[in-house]
PDB file of C-alpha atoms in Angstrom:
ATOM      1  CA  UNK A   1      60.088  -8.070   5.519  1.00  0.00           C
ATOM      2  CA  UNK A   2      58.084  -9.391   8.480  1.00  0.00           C
ATOM      3  CA  UNK A   3      56.978 -12.429   6.481  1.00  0.00           C
ATOM      4  CA  UNK A   4      60.606 -13.192   5.625  1.00  0.00           C
ATOM      5  CA  UNK A   5      61.597 -13.012   9.283  1.00  0.00           C
ATOM      6  CA  UNK A   6      58.718 -15.280  10.300  1.00  0.00           C
ATOM      7  CA  UNK A   7      59.507 -17.725   7.511  1.00  0.00           C
ATOM      8  CA  UNK A   8      63.206 -17.897   8.346  1.00  0.00           C
ATOM      9  CA  UNK A   9      62.462 -19.200  11.845  1.00  0.00           C
ATOM     10  CA  UNK A  10      60.172 -21.987  10.600  1.00  0.00           C
ATOM     11  CA  UNK A  11      61.852 -25.430  10.645  1.00  0.00           C
ATOM     12  CA  UNK A  12      62.559 -26.936   7.230  1.00  0.00           C
ATOM     13  CA  UNK A  13      60.039 -29.759   7.666  1.00  0.00           C
ATOM     14  CA  UNK A  14      57.274 -27.162   8.077  1.00  0.00           C
ATOM     15  CA  UNK A  15      58.242 -25.173   4.977  1.00  0.00           C
ATOM     16  CA  UNK A  16      56.048 -27.250   2.674  1.00  0.00           C
ATOM     17  CA  UNK A  17      53.449 -25.859   0.276  1.00  0.00           C
ATOM     18  CA  UNK A  18      50.654 -27.646   2.166  1.00  0.00           C
ATOM     19  CA  UNK A  19      51.585 -26.072   5.503  1.00  0.00           C
ATOM     20  CA  UNK A  20      51.935 -22.651   3.888  1.00  0.00           C
ATOM     21  CA  UNK A  21      48.537 -23.039   2.199  1.00  0.00           C
ATOM     22  CA  UNK A  22      46.835 -24.083   5.431  1.00  0.00           C
ATOM     23  CA  UNK A  23      48.499 -21.209   7.299  1.00  0.00           C
ATOM     24  CA  UNK A  24      47.390 -18.716   4.656  1.00  0.00           C
ATOM     25  CA  UNK A  25      43.830 -20.059   4.771  1.00  0.00           C
ATOM     26  CA  UNK A  26      43.825 -19.843   8.581  1.00  0.00           C
ATOM     27  CA  UNK A  27      44.915 -16.189   8.417  1.00  0.00           C
ATOM     28  CA  UNK A  28      42.064 -15.460   5.978  1.00  0.00           C
ATOM     29  CA  UNK A  29      39.540 -17.202   8.257  1.00  0.00           C
ATOM     30  CA  UNK A  30      40.727 -15.229  11.282  1.00  0.00           C
ATOM     31  CA  UNK A  31      40.614 -11.988   9.308  1.00  0.00           C
ATOM     32  CA  UNK A  32      37.014 -12.557   8.212  1.00  0.00           C
ATOM     33  CA  UNK A  33      36.045 -13.578  11.748  1.00  0.00           C
ATOM     34  CA  UNK A  34      37.599 -10.373  13.073  1.00  0.00           C
ATOM     35  CA  UNK A  35      35.800  -8.227  10.491  1.00  0.00           C
ATOM     36  CA  UNK A  36      32.441  -9.846  11.257  1.00  0.00           C
ATOM     37  CA  UNK A  37      32.932  -9.387  14.995  1.00  0.00           C
ATOM     38  CA  UNK A  38      33.893  -5.741  14.500  1.00  0.00           C
ATOM     39  CA  UNK A  39      30.783  -5.079  12.406  1.00  0.00           C
ATOM     40  CA  UNK A  40      28.584  -6.639  15.100  1.00  0.00           C
ATOM     41  CA  UNK A  41      30.336  -4.617  17.795  1.00  0.00           C
ATOM     42  CA  UNK A  42      29.777  -1.296  16.032  1.00  0.00           C
ATOM     43  CA  UNK A  43      26.194  -2.192  15.076  1.00  0.00           C
ATOM     44  CA  UNK A  44      24.988  -2.450  18.661  1.00  0.00           C
TER      45      UNK A  44
END
């Protein structure tokens, strides 16, 4: 549901497969970065 709401506010010129792929990859990168930082935080 949240993804649908976010997607509905994106302009049509940004609703291309390339932009969606890059956005998805960016979310994955941020997620891994967050997990790594959390592991380092709890290690020390």
